PDB file of N, CA, C and O in Angstrom:
ATOM      1  N   MET J 135      69.250 103.857 101.630  1.00  0.00           N
ATOM      2  CA  MET J 135      69.549 103.827 100.352  1.00  0.00           C
ATOM      3  C   MET J 135      70.224 104.476  99.340  1.00  0.00           C
ATOM      4  O   MET J 135      69.910 106.314  99.461  1.00  0.00           O
ATOM      5  N   ASP J 136      71.272 104.270  98.074  1.00  0.00           N
ATOM      6  CA  ASP J 136      71.517 105.441  97.143  1.00  0.00           C
ATOM      7  C   ASP J 136      70.936 105.770  96.279  1.00  0.00           C
ATOM      8  O   ASP J 136      69.989 105.224  96.008  1.00  0.00           O
ATOM      9  N   ARG J 137      71.482 106.699  95.750  1.00  0.00           N
ATOM     10  CA  ARG J 137      70.704 107.291  94.193  1.00  0.00           C
ATOM     11  C   ARG J 137      70.477 105.559  93.074  1.00  0.00           C
ATOM     12  O   ARG J 137      69.126 106.171  92.456  1.00  0.00           O
ATOM     13  N   HIS J 138      71.439 104.697  92.714  1.00  0.00           N
ATOM     14  CA  HIS J 138      70.809 103.850  91.957  1.00  0.00           C
ATOM     15  C   HIS J 138      69.880 102.923  92.740  1.00  0.00           C
ATOM     16  O   HIS J 138      68.507 102.802  91.927  1.00  0.00           O
ATOM     17  N   GLN J 139      69.464 102.595  93.915  1.00  0.00           N
ATOM     18  CA  GLN J 139      68.740 102.088  94.377  1.00  0.00           C
ATOM     19  C   GLN J 139      67.381 102.459  94.110  1.00  0.00           C
ATOM     20  O   GLN J 139      66.261 102.132  93.995  1.00  0.00           O
ATOM     21  N   LEU J 140      67.443 103.724  94.556  1.00  0.00           N
ATOM     22  CA  LEU J 140      66.291 104.739  94.520  1.00  0.00           C
ATOM     23  C   LEU J 140      65.466 104.800  93.017  1.00  0.00           C
ATOM     24  O   LEU J 140      63.969 104.767  93.004  1.00  0.00           O
ATOM     25  N   LEU J 141      66.583 105.163  91.927  1.00  0.00           N
ATOM     26  CA  LEU J 141      66.062 105.244  90.583  1.00  0.00           C
ATOM     27  C   LEU J 141      65.640 103.331  90.510  1.00  0.00           C
ATOM     28  O   LEU J 141      64.340 103.577  89.340  1.00  0.00           O
ATOM     29  N   ASP J 142      66.243 102.443  90.737  1.00  0.00           N
ATOM     30  CA  ASP J 142      65.807 101.106  90.602  1.00  0.00           C
ATOM     31  C   ASP J 142      63.764 100.979  91.021  1.00  0.00           C
ATOM     32  O   ASP J 142      63.374 100.444  90.253  1.00  0.00           O
ATOM     33  N   LEU J 143      64.144 101.591  92.343  1.00  0.00           N
ATOM     34  CA  LEU J 143      62.829 101.738  93.013  1.00  0.00           C
ATOM     35  C   LEU J 143      61.663 102.322  92.234  1.00  0.00           C
ATOM     36  O   LEU J 143      60.542 102.137  92.288  1.00  0.00           O
ATOM     37  N   TYR J 144      61.936 103.752  92.027  1.00  0.00           N
ATOM     38  CA  TYR J 144      61.078 104.286  92.074  1.00  0.00           C
ATOM     39  C   TYR J 144      60.902 105.086  90.735  1.00  0.00           C
ATOM     40  O   TYR J 144      59.890 105.786  90.049  1.00  0.00           O
ATOM     41  N   PHE J 145      61.721 104.923  90.047  1.00  0.00           N
ATOM     42  CA  PHE J 145      62.090 105.999  88.465  1.00  0.00           C
ATOM     43  C   PHE J 145      60.553 105.265  87.653  1.00  0.00           C
ATOM     44  O   PHE J 145      59.934 106.223  86.977  1.00  0.00           O
ATOM     45  N   VAL J 146      60.433 103.982  87.175  1.00  0.00           N
ATOM     46  CA  VAL J 146      58.922 103.855  86.367  1.00  0.00           C
ATOM     47  C   VAL J 146      58.368 104.592  87.007  1.00  0.00           C
ATOM     48  O   VAL J 146      56.904 104.864  86.106  1.00  0.00           O
ATOM     49  N   ASP J 147      57.637 104.529  88.035  1.00  0.00           N
ATOM     50  CA  ASP J 147      56.498 104.771  89.087  1.00  0.00           C
ATOM     51  C   ASP J 147      56.137 106.476  88.370  1.00  0.00           C
ATOM     52  O   ASP J 147      55.273 106.845  88.091  1.00  0.00           O
ATOM     53  N   ALA J 148      57.431 107.013  88.708  1.00  0.00           N
ATOM     54  CA  ALA J 148      57.249 108.462  88.737  1.00  0.00           C
ATOM     55  C   ALA J 148      57.666 108.859  87.390  1.00  0.00           C
ATOM     56  O   ALA J 148      56.757 110.277  87.068  1.00  0.00           O
ATOM     57  N   ARG J 149      58.313 108.312  86.238  1.00  0.00           N
ATOM     58  CA  ARG J 149      57.599 108.206  84.653  1.00  0.00           C
ATOM     59  C   ARG J 149      56.358 108.440  84.446  1.00  0.00           C
ATOM     60  O   ARG J 149      55.945 109.161  83.583  1.00  0.00           O
ATOM     61  N   ALA J 150      55.656 107.386  85.197  1.00  0.00           N
ATOM     62  CA  ALA J 150      54.152 107.210  84.451  1.00  0.00           C
ATOM     63  C   ALA J 150      53.344 108.056  85.020  1.00  0.00           C
ATOM     64  O   ALA J 150      52.617 108.610  84.597  1.00  0.00           O
ATOM     65  N   ARG J 151      53.801 108.948  86.097  1.00  0.00           N
ATOM     66  CA  ARG J 151      53.290 110.157  86.730  1.00  0.00           C
ATOM     67  C   ARG J 151      53.513 111.034  85.781  1.00  0.00           C
ATOM     68  O   ARG J 151      52.702 112.362  85.757  1.00  0.00           O
ATOM     69  N   LEU J 152      54.350 111.680  85.357  1.00  0.00           N
ATOM     70  CA  LEU J 152      54.987 112.399  84.567  1.00  0.00           C
ATOM     71  C   LEU J 152      54.018 112.753  83.212  1.00  0.00           C
ATOM     72  O   LEU J 152      53.976 113.700  82.784  1.00  0.00           O
ATOM     73  N   ILE J 153      54.436 111.395  82.474  1.00  0.00           N
ATOM     74  CA  ILE J 153      53.339 111.042  81.814  1.00  0.00           C
ATOM     75  C   ILE J 153      52.053 111.200  81.297  1.00  0.00           C
ATOM     76  O   ILE J 153      51.097 112.322  80.745  1.00  0.00           O
ATOM     77  N   ASP J 154      51.257 111.067  83.007  1.00  0.00           N
ATOM     78  CA  ASP J 154      49.911 111.340  82.996  1.00  0.00           C
ATOM     79  C   ASP J 154      49.958 113.001  83.766  1.00  0.00           C
ATOM     80  O   ASP J 154      48.521 113.415  82.981  1.00  0.00           O
ATOM     81  N   ILE J 155      50.848 114.071  83.863  1.00  0.00           N
ATOM     82  CA  ILE J 155      50.692 115.148  83.684  1.00  0.00           C
ATOM     83  C   ILE J 155      50.654 115.660  82.697  1.00  0.00           C
ATOM     84  O   ILE J 155      49.788 116.595  82.453  1.00  0.00           O
ATOM     85  N   ALA J 156      51.443 115.087  81.828  1.00  0.00           N
ATOM     86  CA  ALA J 156      52.116 115.546  80.407  1.00  0.00           C
ATOM     87  C   ALA J 156      50.336 115.511  79.461  1.00  0.00           C
ATOM     88  O   ALA J 156      49.725 116.554  78.806  1.00  0.00           O
ATOM     89  N   ALA J 157      49.693 114.741  80.041  1.00  0.00           N
ATOM     90  CA  ALA J 157      48.528 114.090  79.022  1.00  0.00           C
ATOM     91  C   ALA J 157      47.643 114.741  79.868  1.00  0.00           C
ATOM     92  O   ALA J 157      46.362 115.415  78.918  1.00  0.00           O
ATOM     93  N   PHE J 158      47.421 115.259  81.098  1.00  0.00           N
ATOM     94  CA  PHE J 158      46.483 116.751  81.473  1.00  0.00           C
ATOM     95  C   PHE J 158      46.438 118.056  80.594  1.00  0.00           C
ATOM     96  O   PHE J 158      45.724 118.366  80.543  1.00  0.00           O
ATOM     97  N   LEU J 159      48.023 118.141  81.167  1.00  0.00           N
ATOM     98  CA  LEU J 159      48.032 119.369  80.350  1.00  0.00           C
ATOM     99  C   LEU J 159      47.754 119.392  78.803  1.00  0.00           C
ATOM    100  O   LEU J 159      47.045 120.311  78.065  1.00  0.00           O
ATOM    101  N   ASP J 160      47.927 118.303  77.756  1.00  0.00           N
ATOM    102  CA  ASP J 160      47.657 118.565  76.874  1.00  0.00           C
ATOM    103  C   ASP J 160      46.156 118.483  76.661  1.00  0.00           C
ATOM    104  O   ASP J 160      45.287 119.555  75.487  1.00  0.00           O
ATOM    105  N   ARG J 161      45.485 117.649  77.399  1.00  0.00           N
ATOM    106  CA  ARG J 161      44.286 117.727  77.530  1.00  0.00           C
ATOM    107  C   ARG J 161      43.479 119.051  78.151  1.00  0.00           C
ATOM    108  O   ARG J 161      42.590 119.600  77.088  1.00  0.00           O
ATOM    109  N   LEU J 162      44.108 119.751  78.424  1.00  0.00           N
ATOM    110  CA  LEU J 162      43.753 120.881  78.971  1.00  0.00           C
ATOM    111  C   LEU J 162      43.797 122.320  77.735  1.00  0.00           C
ATOM    112  O   LEU J 162      42.953 122.934  77.512  1.00  0.00           O
ATOM    113  N   ASP J 163      45.315 121.690  77.000  1.00  0.00           N
ATOM    114  CA  ASP J 163      45.204 122.791  75.888  1.00  0.00           C
ATOM    115  C   ASP J 163      44.118 122.508  74.428  1.00  0.00           C
ATOM    116  O   ASP J 163      44.061 123.537  74.155  1.00  0.00           O
ATOM    117  N   ARG J 164      43.730 121.031  74.807  1.00  0.00           N
ATOM    118  CA  ARG J 164      42.753 120.979  73.714  1.00  0.00           C
ATOM    119  C   ARG J 164      41.415 121.511  73.984  1.00  0.00           C
ATOM    120  O   ARG J 164      40.600 121.730  73.102  1.00  0.00           O
ATOM    121  N   ALA J 165      41.244 121.770  75.279  1.00  0.00           N
ATOM    122  CA  ALA J 165      39.715 122.220  75.745  1.00  0.00           C
ATOM    123  C   ALA J 165      39.462 123.694  75.348  1.00  0.00           C
ATOM    124  O   ALA J 165      40.090 124.317  75.253  1.00  0.00           O
ATOM    125  N   ALA J 166      38.129 124.205  75.344  1.00  0.00           N
ATOM    126  CA  ALA J 166      37.983 125.875  75.499  1.00  0.00           C
ATOM    127  C   ALA J 166      38.830 127.004  76.243  1.00  0.00           C
ATOM    128  O   ALA J 166      38.327 126.253  77.568  1.00  0.00           O
ATOM    129  N   PRO J 167      39.024 127.516  76.101  1.00  0.00           N
ATOM    130  CA  PRO J 167      39.981 128.372  76.727  1.00  0.00           C
ATOM    131  C   PRO J 167      38.792 128.961  78.114  1.00  0.00           C
ATOM    132  O   PRO J 167      38.105 129.168  77.670  1.00  0.00           O
ATOM    133  N   ALA J 168      39.306 128.713  79.395  1.00  0.00           N
ATOM    134  CA  ALA J 168      38.721 129.007  80.453  1.00  0.00           C
ATOM    135  C   ALA J 168      39.968 129.678  80.934  1.00  0.00           C
ATOM    136  O   ALA J 168      41.046 128.671  81.794  1.00  0.00           O
ATOM    137  N   ASP J 169      39.496 130.933  82.110  1.00  0.00           N
ATOM    138  CA  ASP J 169      40.548 131.175  83.045  1.00  0.00           C
ATOM    139  C   ASP J 169      40.086 130.287  84.567  1.00  0.00           C
ATOM    140  O   ASP J 169      39.072 130.191  84.753  1.00  0.00           O
ATOM    141  N   ASP J 170      40.694 129.548  85.111  1.00  0.00           N
ATOM    142  CA  ASP J 170      40.415 129.187  86.384  1.00  0.00           C
ATOM    143  C   ASP J 170      41.909 129.198  87.135  1.00  0.00           C
ATOM    144  O   ASP J 170      43.162 128.607  86.548  1.00  0.00           O
ATOM    145  N   PHE J 171      41.602 129.655  88.206  1.00  0.00           N
ATOM    146  CA  PHE J 171      42.419 129.552  89.557  1.00  0.00           C
ATOM    147  C   PHE J 171      43.605 128.366  90.033  1.00  0.00           C
ATOM    148  O   PHE J 171      44.542 128.096  90.014  1.00  0.00           O
ATOM    149  N   ARG J 172      42.868 127.024  89.113  1.00  0.00           N
ATOM    150  CA  ARG J 172      43.442 125.516  89.602  1.00  0.00           C
ATOM    151  C   ARG J 172      44.586 125.510  88.640  1.00  0.00           C
ATOM    152  O   ARG J 172      45.197 124.873  88.763  1.00  0.00           O
ATOM    153  N   ILE J 173      44.124 125.971  87.013  1.00  0.00           N
ATOM    154  CA  ILE J 173      44.960 125.421  86.068  1.00  0.00           C
ATOM    155  C   ILE J 173      46.788 126.479  86.539  1.00  0.00           C
ATOM    156  O   ILE J 173      47.620 126.306  86.561  1.00  0.00           O
ATOM    157  N   GLN J 174      45.940 127.935  87.121  1.00  0.00           N
ATOM    158  CA  GLN J 174      46.970 128.980  87.465  1.00  0.00           C
ATOM    159  C   GLN J 174      48.178 127.955  88.591  1.00  0.00           C
ATOM    160  O   GLN J 174      49.451 127.999  88.848  1.00  0.00           O
ATOM    161  N   ALA J 175      47.220 127.518  89.355  1.00  0.00           N
ATOM    162  CA  ALA J 175      48.048 127.237  90.683  1.00  0.00           C
ATOM    163  C   ALA J 175      48.670 125.926  90.120  1.00  0.00           C
ATOM    164  O   ALA J 175      49.965 125.787  91.020  1.00  0.00           O
ATOM    165  N   PHE J 176      48.018 124.847  89.321  1.00  0.00           N
ATOM    166  CA  PHE J 176      48.755 123.814  88.857  1.00  0.00           C
ATOM    167  C   PHE J 176      50.320 124.076  88.182  1.00  0.00           C
ATOM    168  O   PHE J 176      51.261 123.694  88.747  1.00  0.00           O
ATOM    169  N   ARG J 177      50.332 125.403  87.343  1.00  0.00           N
ATOM    170  CA  ARG J 177      51.339 125.726  86.593  1.00  0.00           C
ATOM    171  C   ARG J 177      52.585 126.554  87.542  1.00  0.00           C
ATOM    172  O   ARG J 177      53.971 125.905  87.534  1.00  0.00           O
ATOM    173  N   ASP J 178      51.888 126.804  88.359  1.00  0.00           N
ATOM    174  CA  ASP J 178      53.099 127.417  89.463  1.00  0.00           C
ATOM    175  C   ASP J 178      53.425 126.392  90.409  1.00  0.00           C
ATOM    176  O   ASP J 178      55.029 126.538  90.681  1.00  0.00           O
ATOM    177  N   ALA J 179      53.106 125.582  90.573  1.00  0.00           N
ATOM    178  CA  ALA J 179      53.531 124.310  91.190  1.00  0.00           C
ATOM    179  C   ALA J 179      54.550 123.325  90.477  1.00  0.00           C
ATOM    180  O   ALA J 179      55.793 123.152  90.824  1.00  0.00           O
ATOM    181  N   LEU J 180      54.070 123.383  89.091  1.00  0.00           N
ATOM    182  CA  LEU J 180      55.230 122.573  88.338  1.00  0.00           C
ATOM    183  C   LEU J 180      56.499 123.804  88.052  1.00  0.00           C
ATOM    184  O   LEU J 180      57.715 123.015  87.957  1.00  0.00           O
ATOM    185  N   LYS J 181      56.307 124.993  88.365  1.00  0.00           N
ATOM    186  CA  LYS J 181      57.488 125.754  88.266  1.00  0.00           C
ATOM    187  C   LYS J 181      58.556 125.744  89.445  1.00  0.00           C
ATOM    188  O   LYS J 181      59.850 125.573  89.274  1.00  0.00           O
ATOM    189  N   GLN J 182      58.225 124.747  90.124  1.00  0.00           N
ATOM    190  CA  GLN J 182      58.733 124.526  91.589  1.00  0.00           C
ATOM    191  C   GLN J 182      59.739 123.657  91.458  1.00  0.00           C
ATOM    192  O   GLN J 182      60.420 123.175  92.632  1.00  0.00           O
ATOM    193  N   LEU J 183      58.926 122.540  90.571  1.00  0.00           N
ATOM    194  CA  LEU J 183      59.843 121.752  89.989  1.00  0.00           C
ATOM    195  C   LEU J 183      61.200 121.700  89.173  1.00  0.00           C
ATOM    196  O   LEU J 183      61.988 121.002  89.239  1.00  0.00           O
ATOM    197  N   ASP J 184      60.914 122.994  88.527  1.00  0.00           N
ATOM    198  CA  ASP J 184      61.973 123.567  87.685  1.00  0.00           C
ATOM    199  C   ASP J 184      63.313 123.534  88.600  1.00  0.00           C
ATOM    200  O   ASP J 184      63.900 124.897  87.766  1.00  0.00           O
ATOM    201  N   THR J 185      64.014 123.329  89.404  1.00  0.00           N
ATOM    202  CA  THR J 185      64.738 123.526  90.260  1.00  0.00           C
ATOM    203  C   THR J 185      66.147 122.376  91.111  1.00  0.00           C
ATOM    204  O   THR J 185      65.158 121.577  90.952  1.00  0.00           O
ATOM    205  N   SER J 186      66.934 122.750  91.551  1.00  0.00           N
ATOM    206  CA  SER J 186      67.664 122.020  92.099  1.00  0.00           C
ATOM    207  C   SER J 186      67.811 122.090  93.695  1.00  0.00           C
ATOM    208  O   SER J 186      68.538 121.159  94.294  1.00  0.00           O
ATOM    209  N   THR J 187      67.175 123.426  93.892  1.00  0.00           N
ATOM    210  CA  THR J 187      67.258 123.312  95.378  1.00  0.00           C
ATOM    211  C   THR J 187      66.044 122.655  96.203  1.00  0.00           C
ATOM    212  O   THR J 187      65.416 122.009  95.945  1.00  0.00           O
ATOM    213  N   PRO J 188      66.408 122.123  97.359  1.00  0.00           N
ATOM    214  CA  PRO J 188      65.812 121.366  97.993  1.00  0.00           C
ATOM    215  C   PRO J 188      64.452 121.551  98.524  1.00  0.00           C
ATOM    216  O   PRO J 188      64.120 122.698  98.068  1.00  0.00           O
ATOM    217  N   ASP J 189      63.515 120.991  99.142  1.00  0.00           N
ATOM    218  CA  ASP J 189      62.164 121.326  99.555  1.00  0.00           C
ATOM    219  C   ASP J 189      61.232 121.198  98.643  1.00  0.00           C
ATOM    220  O   ASP J 189      60.439 122.065  98.570  1.00  0.00           O
ATOM    221  N   ARG J 190      61.322 120.895  97.715  1.00  0.00           N
ATOM    222  CA  ARG J 190      60.280 120.519  96.583  1.00  0.00           C
ATOM    223  C   ARG J 190      59.535 120.256  96.562  1.00  0.00           C
ATOM    224  O   ARG J 190      57.945 120.809  96.407  1.00  0.00           O
ATOM    225  N   ALA J 191      58.800 119.133  97.637  1.00  0.00           N
ATOM    226  CA  ALA J 191      57.663 118.582  97.727  1.00  0.00           C
ATOM    227  C   ALA J 191      56.994 120.076  98.656  1.00  0.00           C
ATOM    228  O   ALA J 191      55.360 120.327  98.192  1.00  0.00           O
ATOM    229  N   ARG J 192      57.724 120.486  99.699  1.00  0.00           N
ATOM    230  CA  ARG J 192      56.885 121.637 100.639  1.00  0.00           C
ATOM    231  C   ARG J 192      56.869 123.116  99.628  1.00  0.00           C
ATOM    232  O   ARG J 192      55.592 123.428  99.859  1.00  0.00           O
ATOM    233  N   ARG J 193      57.342 123.108  98.258  1.00  0.00           N
ATOM    234  CA  ARG J 193      57.473 124.378  97.326  1.00  0.00           C
ATOM    235  C   ARG J 193      56.119 123.931  96.568  1.00  0.00           C
ATOM    236  O   ARG J 193      55.219 124.869  96.331  1.00  0.00           O
ATOM    237  N   VAL J 194      55.974 122.939  96.403  1.00  0.00           N
ATOM    238  CA  VAL J 194      54.995 122.545  95.465  1.00  0.00           C
ATOM    239  C   VAL J 194      53.276 122.393  96.364  1.00  0.00           C
ATOM    240  O   VAL J 194      51.899 122.951  95.952  1.00  0.00           O
ATOM    241  N   LEU J 195      53.379 122.327  97.633  1.00  0.00           N
ATOM    242  CA  LEU J 195      52.526 121.899  98.392  1.00  0.00           C
ATOM    243  C   LEU J 195      51.723 123.306  98.843  1.00  0.00           C
ATOM    244  O   LEU J 195      50.370 124.094  98.960  1.00  0.00           O
ATOM    245  N   LEU J 196      52.914 124.323  98.825  1.00  0.00           N
ATOM    246  CA  LEU J 196      52.672 125.578  99.252  1.00  0.00           C
ATOM    247  C   LEU J 196      51.615 126.553  98.079  1.00  0.00           C
ATOM    248  O   LEU J 196      51.179 127.263  97.664  1.00  0.00           O
ATOM    249  N   ALA J 197      52.096 126.215  96.928  1.00  0.00           N
ATOM    250  CA  ALA J 197      51.636 126.899  95.731  1.00  0.00           C
ATOM    251  C   ALA J 197      50.085 126.259  95.325  1.00  0.00           C
ATOM    252  O   ALA J 197      49.067 127.162  95.005  1.00  0.00           O
ATOM    253  N   PHE J 198      49.843 125.107  96.322  1.00  0.00           N
ATOM    254  CA  PHE J 198      48.116 125.002  96.336  1.00  0.00           C
ATOM    255  C   PHE J 198      47.424 125.704  97.531  1.00  0.00           C
ATOM    256  O   PHE J 198      46.380 125.336  97.640  1.00  0.00           O
ATOM    257  N   SER J 199      48.073 126.173  98.319  1.00  0.00           N
ATOM    258  CA  SER J 199      47.709 126.206  99.838  1.00  0.00           C
ATOM    259  C   SER J 199      47.534 127.812 100.152  1.00  0.00           C
ATOM    260  O   SER J 199      47.953 128.726  98.811  1.00  0.00           O
ATOM    261  N   ASP J 200      46.370 127.845 100.966  1.00  0.00           N
ATOM    262  CA  ASP J 200      46.059 129.180 101.264  1.00  0.00           C
ATOM    263  C   ASP J 200      47.291 129.950 101.666  1.00  0.00           C
ATOM    264  O   ASP J 200      47.594 129.373 103.327  1.00  0.00           O
ATOM    265  N   PRO J 201      47.229 131.389 101.462  1.00  0.00           N
ATOM    266  CA  PRO J 201      48.607 132.077 102.175  1.00  0.00           C
ATOM    267  C   PRO J 201      48.114 132.891 102.910  1.00  0.00           C
ATOM    268  O   PRO J 201      48.593 133.617 103.683  1.00  0.00           O
ATOM    269  N   THR J 202      46.685 132.834 103.453  1.00  0.00           N
ATOM    270  CA  THR J 202      46.305 134.098 104.391  1.00  0.00           C
ATOM    271  C   THR J 202      46.403 133.035 105.578  1.00  0.00           C
ATOM    272  O   THR J 202      46.196 131.861 106.117  1.00  0.00           O
ATOM    273  N   PRO J 203      46.783 134.190 107.036  1.00  0.00           N
ATOM    274  CA  PRO J 203      47.068 133.850 108.001  1.00  0.00           C
ATOM    275  C   PRO J 203      45.350 133.722 109.398  1.00  0.00           C
ATOM    276  O   PRO J 203      45.295 132.928 110.163  1.00  0.00           O
ATOM    277  N   ASP J 204      44.139 134.369 108.708  1.00  0.00           N
ATOM    278  CA  ASP J 204      43.131 134.039 109.284  1.00  0.00           C
ATOM    279  C   ASP J 204      42.698 132.908 109.054  1.00  0.00           C
ATOM    280  O   ASP J 204      42.006 132.875 107.421  1.00  0.00           O
ATOM    281  N   PRO J 205      41.412 132.311 109.645  1.00  0.00           N
ATOM    282  CA  PRO J 205      40.826 131.342 109.381  1.00  0.00           C
ATOM    283  C   PRO J 205      39.810 131.708 108.951  1.00  0.00           C
ATOM    284  O   PRO J 205      39.393 133.213 109.115  1.00  0.00           O
ATOM    285  N   VAL J 206      38.933 131.486 107.804  1.00  0.00           N
ATOM    286  CA  VAL J 206      37.543 132.012 107.162  1.00  0.00           C
ATOM    287  C   VAL J 206      36.810 131.719 108.039  1.00  0.00           C
ATOM    288  O   VAL J 206      36.185 130.681 108.841  1.00  0.00           O
ATOM    289  N   ALA J 207      35.633 132.553 108.202  1.00  0.00           N
ATOM    290  CA  ALA J 207      34.523 132.104 109.127  1.00  0.00           C
ATOM    291  C   ALA J 207      33.673 131.079 108.773  1.00  0.00           C
ATOM    292  O   ALA J 207      32.730 130.379 109.624  1.00  0.00           O
ATOM    293  N   GLN J 208      33.109 130.958 106.974  1.00  0.00           N
ATOM    294  CA  GLN J 208      32.607 129.793 106.750  1.00  0.00           C
ATOM    295  C   GLN J 208      33.173 129.650 105.507  1.00  0.00           C
ATOM    296  O   GLN J 208      33.493 130.048 104.644  1.00  0.00           O
ATOM    297  N   SER J 209      32.986 128.125 105.293  1.00  0.00           N
ATOM    298  CA  SER J 209      33.711 127.712 104.325  1.00  0.00           C
ATOM    299  C   SER J 209      32.498 127.828 103.056  1.00  0.00           C
ATOM    300  O   SER J 209      31.727 127.734 103.109  1.00  0.00           O
ATOM    301  N   PRO J 210      33.109 128.510 101.832  1.00  0.00           N
ATOM    302  CA  PRO J 210      32.148 128.626 100.492  1.00  0.00           C
ATOM    303  C   PRO J 210      31.367 127.621  99.591  1.00  0.00           C
ATOM    304  O   PRO J 210      31.107 128.011  98.960  1.00  0.00           O
ATOM    305  N   GLY J 211      32.357 126.682 100.088  1.00  0.00           N
ATOM    306  CA  GLY J 211      31.601 125.095  99.267  1.00  0.00           C
ATOM    307  C   GLY J 211      31.316 124.313 100.732  1.00  0.00           C
ATOM    308  O   GLY J 211      32.271 123.874 101.853  1.00  0.00           O
ATOM    309  N   LYS J 212      31.242 123.086  99.755  1.00  0.00           N
ATOM    310  CA  LYS J 212      30.831 121.653 100.515  1.00  0.00           C
ATOM    311  C   LYS J 212      32.458 120.564 101.065  1.00  0.00           C
ATOM    312  O   LYS J 212      32.646 120.259 101.834  1.00  0.00           O
ATOM    313  N   GLY J 213      33.165 121.536  99.724  1.00  0.00           N
ATOM    314  CA  GLY J 213      34.527 120.470  99.995  1.00  0.00           C
ATOM    315  C   GLY J 213      35.736 121.284  99.297  1.00  0.00           C
ATOM    316  O   GLY J 213      35.745 122.325  98.745  1.00  0.00           O
ATOM    317  N   ALA J 214      36.675 120.013  99.824  1.00  0.00           N
ATOM    318  CA  ALA J 214      37.791 121.291  98.912  1.00  0.00           C
ATOM    319  C   ALA J 214      37.802 121.318  97.601  1.00  0.00           C
ATOM    320  O   ALA J 214      37.453 119.667  96.765  1.00  0.00           O
ATOM    321  N   CYS J 215      39.052 121.933  96.939  1.00  0.00           N
ATOM    322  CA  CYS J 215      39.145 122.175  95.704  1.00  0.00           C
ATOM    323  C   CYS J 215      40.167 122.064  94.815  1.00  0.00           C
ATOM    324  O   CYS J 215      40.612 121.925  93.830  1.00  0.00           O
ATOM    325  N   GLY J 216      41.038 121.718  96.133  1.00  0.00           N
ATOM    326  CA  GLY J 216      42.412 121.280  95.554  1.00  0.00           C
ATOM    327  C   GLY J 216      43.124 122.305  95.615  1.00  0.00           C
ATOM    328  O   GLY J 216      44.448 122.224  95.288  1.00  0.00           O
ATOM    329  N   ALA J 217      42.898 123.702  95.387  1.00  0.00           N
ATOM    330  CA  ALA J 217      43.929 124.953  95.276  1.00  0.00           C
ATOM    331  C   ALA J 217      43.089 125.801  95.694  1.00  0.00           C
ATOM    332  O   ALA J 217      41.672 125.869  95.991  1.00  0.00           O
ATOM    333  N   TYR J 218      43.803 127.082  96.318  1.00  0.00           N
ATOM    334  CA  TYR J 218      43.256 128.111  96.838  1.00  0.00           C
ATOM    335  C   TYR J 218      42.481 128.869  95.770  1.00  0.00           C
ATOM    336  O   TYR J 218      43.610 129.484  94.997  1.00  0.00           O
ATOM    337  N   LYS J 219      41.454 129.613  96.369  1.00  0.00           N
ATOM    338  CA  LYS J 219      40.716 130.623  94.955  1.00  0.00           C
ATOM    339  C   LYS J 219      40.633 131.828  95.858  1.00  0.00           C
ATOM    340  O   LYS J 219      40.217 131.805  96.732  1.00  0.00           O
ATOM    341  N   PRO J 220      41.512 132.565  95.213  1.00  0.00           N
ATOM    342  CA  PRO J 220      41.826 134.437  95.907  1.00  0.00           C
ATOM    343  C   PRO J 220      39.942 134.602  96.002  1.00  0.00           C
ATOM    344  O   PRO J 220      39.889 134.459  94.841  1.00  0.00           O
ATOM    345  N   HIS J 221      39.699 135.374  96.445  1.00  0.00           N
ATOM    346  CA  HIS J 221      38.329 136.033  96.036  1.00  0.00           C
ATOM    347  C   HIS J 221      38.343 137.007  95.754  1.00  0.00           C
ATOM    348  O   HIS J 221      39.059 137.817  95.907  1.00  0.00           O
TER     349      HIS J 221
END
């Protein structure tokens, strides 16, 4: 597909997702301040979108990923929380 075809197919969906992200950030700003590793990971991921270099999706995924090379012996929780929590 060329750029025009991609825009025709995906622009409205991407626009809606971007509005959803903006609304989520607005809700966070209105909530009581709390330092949370997920907010920082989210903001770090958003910074990866503000470039014209390739591999944005990979860099966004890495912003949420555990950077340590060794596996943990036991999971600290029952499920994934969506972002790496430094200990």
